[in-house]
PDB file of C-alpha atoms in Angstrom:
ATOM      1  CA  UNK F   3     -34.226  13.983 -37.169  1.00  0.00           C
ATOM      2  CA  UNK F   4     -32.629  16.147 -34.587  1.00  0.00           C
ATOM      3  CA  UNK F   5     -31.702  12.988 -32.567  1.00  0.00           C
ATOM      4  CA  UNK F   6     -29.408  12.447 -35.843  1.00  0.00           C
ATOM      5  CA  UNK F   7     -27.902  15.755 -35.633  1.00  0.00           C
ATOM      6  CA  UNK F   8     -27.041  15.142 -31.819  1.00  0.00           C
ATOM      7  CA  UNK F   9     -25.562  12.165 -32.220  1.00  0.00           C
ATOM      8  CA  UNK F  10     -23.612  13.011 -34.948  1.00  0.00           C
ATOM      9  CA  UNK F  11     -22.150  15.901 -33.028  1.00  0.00           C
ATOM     10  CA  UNK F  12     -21.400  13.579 -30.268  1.00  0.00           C
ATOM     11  CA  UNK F  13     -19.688  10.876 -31.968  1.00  0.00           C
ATOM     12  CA  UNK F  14     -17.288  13.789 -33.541  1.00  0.00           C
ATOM     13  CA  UNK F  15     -16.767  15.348 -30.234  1.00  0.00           C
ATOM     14  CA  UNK F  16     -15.837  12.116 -29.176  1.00  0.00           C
ATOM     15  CA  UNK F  17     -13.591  11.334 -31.349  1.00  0.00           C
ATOM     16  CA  UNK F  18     -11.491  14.966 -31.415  1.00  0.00           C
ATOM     17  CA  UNK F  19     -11.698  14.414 -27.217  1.00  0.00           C
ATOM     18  CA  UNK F  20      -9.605  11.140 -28.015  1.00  0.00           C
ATOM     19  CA  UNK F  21      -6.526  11.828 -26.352  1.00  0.00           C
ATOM     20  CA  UNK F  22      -3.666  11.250 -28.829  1.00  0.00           C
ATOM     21  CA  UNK F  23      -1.164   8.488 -27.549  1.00  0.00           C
ATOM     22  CA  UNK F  24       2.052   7.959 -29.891  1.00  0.00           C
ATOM     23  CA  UNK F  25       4.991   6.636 -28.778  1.00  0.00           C
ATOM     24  CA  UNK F  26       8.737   8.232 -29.345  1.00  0.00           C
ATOM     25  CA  UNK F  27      11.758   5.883 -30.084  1.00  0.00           C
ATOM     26  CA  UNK F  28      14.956   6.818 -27.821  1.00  0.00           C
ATOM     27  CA  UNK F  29      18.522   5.089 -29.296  1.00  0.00           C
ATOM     28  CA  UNK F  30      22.155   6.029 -28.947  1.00  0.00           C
ATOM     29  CA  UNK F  31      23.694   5.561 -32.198  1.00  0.00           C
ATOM     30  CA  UNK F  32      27.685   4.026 -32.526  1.00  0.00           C
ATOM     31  CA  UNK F  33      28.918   7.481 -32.017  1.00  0.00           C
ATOM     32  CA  UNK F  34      27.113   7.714 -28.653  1.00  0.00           C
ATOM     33  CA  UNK F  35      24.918  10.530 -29.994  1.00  0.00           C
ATOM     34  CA  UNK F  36      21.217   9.993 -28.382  1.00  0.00           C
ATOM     35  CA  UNK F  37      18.109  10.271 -30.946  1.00  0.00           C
ATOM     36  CA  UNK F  38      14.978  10.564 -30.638  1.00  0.00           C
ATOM     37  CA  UNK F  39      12.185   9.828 -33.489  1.00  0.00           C
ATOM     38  CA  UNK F  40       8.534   9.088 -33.784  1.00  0.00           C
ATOM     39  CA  UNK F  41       9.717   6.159 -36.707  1.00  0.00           C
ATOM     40  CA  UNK F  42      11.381   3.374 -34.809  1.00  0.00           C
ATOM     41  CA  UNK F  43      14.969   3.486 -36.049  1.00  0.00           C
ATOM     42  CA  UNK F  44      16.675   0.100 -38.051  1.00  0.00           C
ATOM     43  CA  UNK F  45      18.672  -0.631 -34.647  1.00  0.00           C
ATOM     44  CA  UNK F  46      18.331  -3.476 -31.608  1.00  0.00           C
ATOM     45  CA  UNK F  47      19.190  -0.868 -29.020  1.00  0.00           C
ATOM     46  CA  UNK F  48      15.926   0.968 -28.742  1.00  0.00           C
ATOM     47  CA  UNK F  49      13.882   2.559 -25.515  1.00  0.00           C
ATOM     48  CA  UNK F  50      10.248   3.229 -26.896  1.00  0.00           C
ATOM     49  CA  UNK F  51       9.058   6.475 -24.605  1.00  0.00           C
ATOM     50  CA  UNK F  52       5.170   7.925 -24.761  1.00  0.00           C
ATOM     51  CA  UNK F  53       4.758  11.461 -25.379  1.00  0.00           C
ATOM     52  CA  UNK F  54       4.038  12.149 -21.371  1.00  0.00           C
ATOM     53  CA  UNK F  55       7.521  10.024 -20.964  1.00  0.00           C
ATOM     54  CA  UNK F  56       9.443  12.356 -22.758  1.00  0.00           C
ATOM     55  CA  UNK F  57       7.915  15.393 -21.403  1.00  0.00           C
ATOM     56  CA  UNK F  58       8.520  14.066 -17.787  1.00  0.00           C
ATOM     57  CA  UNK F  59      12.509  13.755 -18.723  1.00  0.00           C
ATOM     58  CA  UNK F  60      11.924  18.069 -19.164  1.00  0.00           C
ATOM     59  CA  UNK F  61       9.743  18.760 -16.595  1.00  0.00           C
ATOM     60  CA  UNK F  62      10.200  22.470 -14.620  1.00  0.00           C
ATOM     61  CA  UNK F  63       9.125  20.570 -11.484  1.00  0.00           C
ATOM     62  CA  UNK F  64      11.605  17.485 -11.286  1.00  0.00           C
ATOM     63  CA  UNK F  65      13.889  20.263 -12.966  1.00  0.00           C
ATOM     64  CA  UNK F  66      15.710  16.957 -14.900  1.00  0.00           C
ATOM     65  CA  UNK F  67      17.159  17.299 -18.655  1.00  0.00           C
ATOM     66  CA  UNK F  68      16.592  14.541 -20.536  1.00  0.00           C
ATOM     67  CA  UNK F  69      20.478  13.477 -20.741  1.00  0.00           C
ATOM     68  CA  UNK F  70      20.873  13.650 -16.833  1.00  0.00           C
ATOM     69  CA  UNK F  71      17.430  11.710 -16.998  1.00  0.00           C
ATOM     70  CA  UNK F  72      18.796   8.950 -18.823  1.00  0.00           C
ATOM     71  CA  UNK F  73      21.736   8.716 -16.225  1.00  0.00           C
ATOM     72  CA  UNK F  74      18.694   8.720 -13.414  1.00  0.00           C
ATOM     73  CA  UNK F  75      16.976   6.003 -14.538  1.00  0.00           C
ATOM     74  CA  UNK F  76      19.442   3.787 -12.998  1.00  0.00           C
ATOM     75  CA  UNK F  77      18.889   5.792  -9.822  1.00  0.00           C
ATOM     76  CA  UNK F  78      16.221   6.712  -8.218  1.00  0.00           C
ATOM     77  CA  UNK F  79      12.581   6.594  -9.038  1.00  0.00           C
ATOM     78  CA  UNK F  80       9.533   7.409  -8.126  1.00  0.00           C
ATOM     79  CA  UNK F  81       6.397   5.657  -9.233  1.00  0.00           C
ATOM     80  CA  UNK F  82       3.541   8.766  -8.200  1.00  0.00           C
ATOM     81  CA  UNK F  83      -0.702   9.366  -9.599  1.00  0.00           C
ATOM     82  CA  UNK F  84      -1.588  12.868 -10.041  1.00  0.00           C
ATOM     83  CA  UNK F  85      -3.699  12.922  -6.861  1.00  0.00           C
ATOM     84  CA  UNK F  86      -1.384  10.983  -4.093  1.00  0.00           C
ATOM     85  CA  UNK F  87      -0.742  13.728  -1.477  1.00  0.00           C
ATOM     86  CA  UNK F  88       2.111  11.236  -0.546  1.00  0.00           C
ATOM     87  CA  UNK F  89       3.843  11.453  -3.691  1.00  0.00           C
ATOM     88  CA  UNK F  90       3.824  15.145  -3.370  1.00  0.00           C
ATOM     89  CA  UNK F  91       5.391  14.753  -0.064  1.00  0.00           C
ATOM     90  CA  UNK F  92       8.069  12.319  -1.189  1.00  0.00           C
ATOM     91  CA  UNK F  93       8.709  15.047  -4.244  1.00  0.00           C
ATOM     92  CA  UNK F  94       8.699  18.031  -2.004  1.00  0.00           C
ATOM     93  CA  UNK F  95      11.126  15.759   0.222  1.00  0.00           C
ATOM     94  CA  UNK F  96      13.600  14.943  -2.878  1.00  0.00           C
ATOM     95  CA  UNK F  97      13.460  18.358  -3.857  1.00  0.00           C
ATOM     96  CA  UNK F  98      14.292  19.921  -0.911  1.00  0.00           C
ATOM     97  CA  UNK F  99      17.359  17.989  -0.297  1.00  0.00           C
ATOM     98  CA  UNK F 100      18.290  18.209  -3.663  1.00  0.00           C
ATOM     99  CA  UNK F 101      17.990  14.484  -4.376  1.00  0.00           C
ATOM    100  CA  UNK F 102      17.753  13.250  -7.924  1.00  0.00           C
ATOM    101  CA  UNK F 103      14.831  11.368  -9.004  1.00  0.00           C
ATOM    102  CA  UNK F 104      12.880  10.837 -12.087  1.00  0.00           C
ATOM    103  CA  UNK F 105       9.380  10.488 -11.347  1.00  0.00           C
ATOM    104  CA  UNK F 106       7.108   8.710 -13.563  1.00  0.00           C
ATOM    105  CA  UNK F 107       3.316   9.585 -13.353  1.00  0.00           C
ATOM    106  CA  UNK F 108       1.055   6.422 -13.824  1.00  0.00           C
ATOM    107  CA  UNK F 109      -2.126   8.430 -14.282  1.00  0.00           C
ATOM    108  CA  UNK F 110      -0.483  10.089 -16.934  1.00  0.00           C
ATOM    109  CA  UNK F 111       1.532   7.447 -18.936  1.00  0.00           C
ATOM    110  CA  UNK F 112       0.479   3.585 -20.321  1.00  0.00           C
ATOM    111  CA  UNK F 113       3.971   2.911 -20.490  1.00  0.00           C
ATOM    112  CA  UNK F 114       4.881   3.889 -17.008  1.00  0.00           C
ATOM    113  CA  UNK F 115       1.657   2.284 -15.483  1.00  0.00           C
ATOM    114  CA  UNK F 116       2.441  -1.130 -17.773  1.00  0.00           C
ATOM    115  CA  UNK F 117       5.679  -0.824 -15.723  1.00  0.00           C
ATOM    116  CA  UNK F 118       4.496  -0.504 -12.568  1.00  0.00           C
ATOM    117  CA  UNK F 119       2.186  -3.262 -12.763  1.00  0.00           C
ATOM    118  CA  UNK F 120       5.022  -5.733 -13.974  1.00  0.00           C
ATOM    119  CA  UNK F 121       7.196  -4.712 -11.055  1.00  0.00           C
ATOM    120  CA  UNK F 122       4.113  -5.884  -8.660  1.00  0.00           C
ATOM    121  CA  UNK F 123       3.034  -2.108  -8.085  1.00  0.00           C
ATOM    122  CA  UNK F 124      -0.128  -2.437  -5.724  1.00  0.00           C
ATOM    123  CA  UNK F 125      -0.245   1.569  -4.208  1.00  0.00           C
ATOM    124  CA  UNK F 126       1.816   5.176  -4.725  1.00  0.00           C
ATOM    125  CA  UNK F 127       4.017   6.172  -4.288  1.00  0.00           C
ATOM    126  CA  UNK F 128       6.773   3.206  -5.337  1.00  0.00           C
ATOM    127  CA  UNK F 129      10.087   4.199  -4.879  1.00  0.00           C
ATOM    128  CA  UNK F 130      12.980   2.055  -6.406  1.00  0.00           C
ATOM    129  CA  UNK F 131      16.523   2.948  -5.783  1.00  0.00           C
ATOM    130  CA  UNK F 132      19.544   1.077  -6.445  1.00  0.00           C
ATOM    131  CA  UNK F 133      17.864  -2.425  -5.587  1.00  0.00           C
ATOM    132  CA  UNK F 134      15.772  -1.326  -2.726  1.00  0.00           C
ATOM    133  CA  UNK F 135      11.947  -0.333  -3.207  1.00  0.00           C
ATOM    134  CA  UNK F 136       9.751   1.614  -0.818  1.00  0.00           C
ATOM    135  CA  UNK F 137       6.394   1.199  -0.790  1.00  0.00           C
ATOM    136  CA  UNK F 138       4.855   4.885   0.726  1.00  0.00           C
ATOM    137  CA  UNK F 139       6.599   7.477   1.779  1.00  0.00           C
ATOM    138  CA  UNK F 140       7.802   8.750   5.260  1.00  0.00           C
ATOM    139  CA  UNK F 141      10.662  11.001   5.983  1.00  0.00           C
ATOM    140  CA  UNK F 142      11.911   8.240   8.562  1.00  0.00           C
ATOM    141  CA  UNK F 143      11.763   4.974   6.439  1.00  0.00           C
ATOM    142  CA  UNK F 144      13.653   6.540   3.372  1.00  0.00           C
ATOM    143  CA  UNK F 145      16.587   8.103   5.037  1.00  0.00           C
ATOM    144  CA  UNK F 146      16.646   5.094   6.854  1.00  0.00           C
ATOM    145  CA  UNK F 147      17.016   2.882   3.580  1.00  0.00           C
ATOM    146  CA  UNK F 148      18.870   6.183   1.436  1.00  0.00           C
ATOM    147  CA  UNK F 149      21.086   6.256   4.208  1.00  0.00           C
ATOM    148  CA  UNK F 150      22.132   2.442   4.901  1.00  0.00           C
ATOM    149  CA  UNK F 151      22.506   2.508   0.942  1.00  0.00           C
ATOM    150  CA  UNK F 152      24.939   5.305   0.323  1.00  0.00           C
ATOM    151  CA  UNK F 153      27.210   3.779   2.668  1.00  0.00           C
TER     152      UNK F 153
END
């Protein structure tokens, strides 16, 4: 009978440990106002976000609002896992000389790792700008492809 007990606590405990996964509708509306909802809006021109999405586009590290995110996602980004020393050297890099990236964490995002693994993504960090991509990070080989781009 205790068995029962036990296993019923587990399965509960399992279920309230469920991480919660919802997604969040982004759309600019015709007065050029941007909106975001957890109800898909009546509207073709929709971006469909996760929750760890939309909290990357206000992150204190990448210190990015979520318009001037927007703007970045035509720019540079940086495809990073919560443990890639790497990525945290690319980051510290972009940071340092104030370069503008929005970073998108595949441990922490289905839509972002869904993403990644459509554009071929095989090992962090990625870095896409303009229509280059980097694959790694050294100092060297991205301000020698930053560089010959900005030209």
């Amino acid at each position: 009978m205790k068995w029962i007990t036990y296993l019923g606590i587990f399965i509960v405990l399992a279920v309230l440990s469920e991480p919660a996964t919802s997604e969040i509708y982004k759309w600019v509306d015709e007065n050029g106002k941007v909106h975001f909802s957890d109800k898909p809006p009546a509207t073709d021109n929709v971006e469909t976000l996760d929750e760890q999405e939309l909290a990357d586009c206000t992150s204190s590290y990448t210190n990015v609002s979520i318009d001037s995110a927007v703007n970045l996602s035509s720019e540079l980004v940086i495809y990073t896992t919560t443990s890639c020393r790497f990525c945290e050297k690319a980051k510290r890099y972009f940071d340092e000389n104030q370069i503008a990236y929005l970073e998108k964490n595949i441990d922490k995002s289905k839509v972002y790792k869904r993403e990644f693994e459509q554009r071929g993504g095989k090992g962090v960090p990625t870095i896409l700008w303009k229509d280059k991509v980097m694959r790694g990070f050294s100092v060297t080989g991205f301000e020698k492809t930053y560089l010959a781009g900005s030209e």
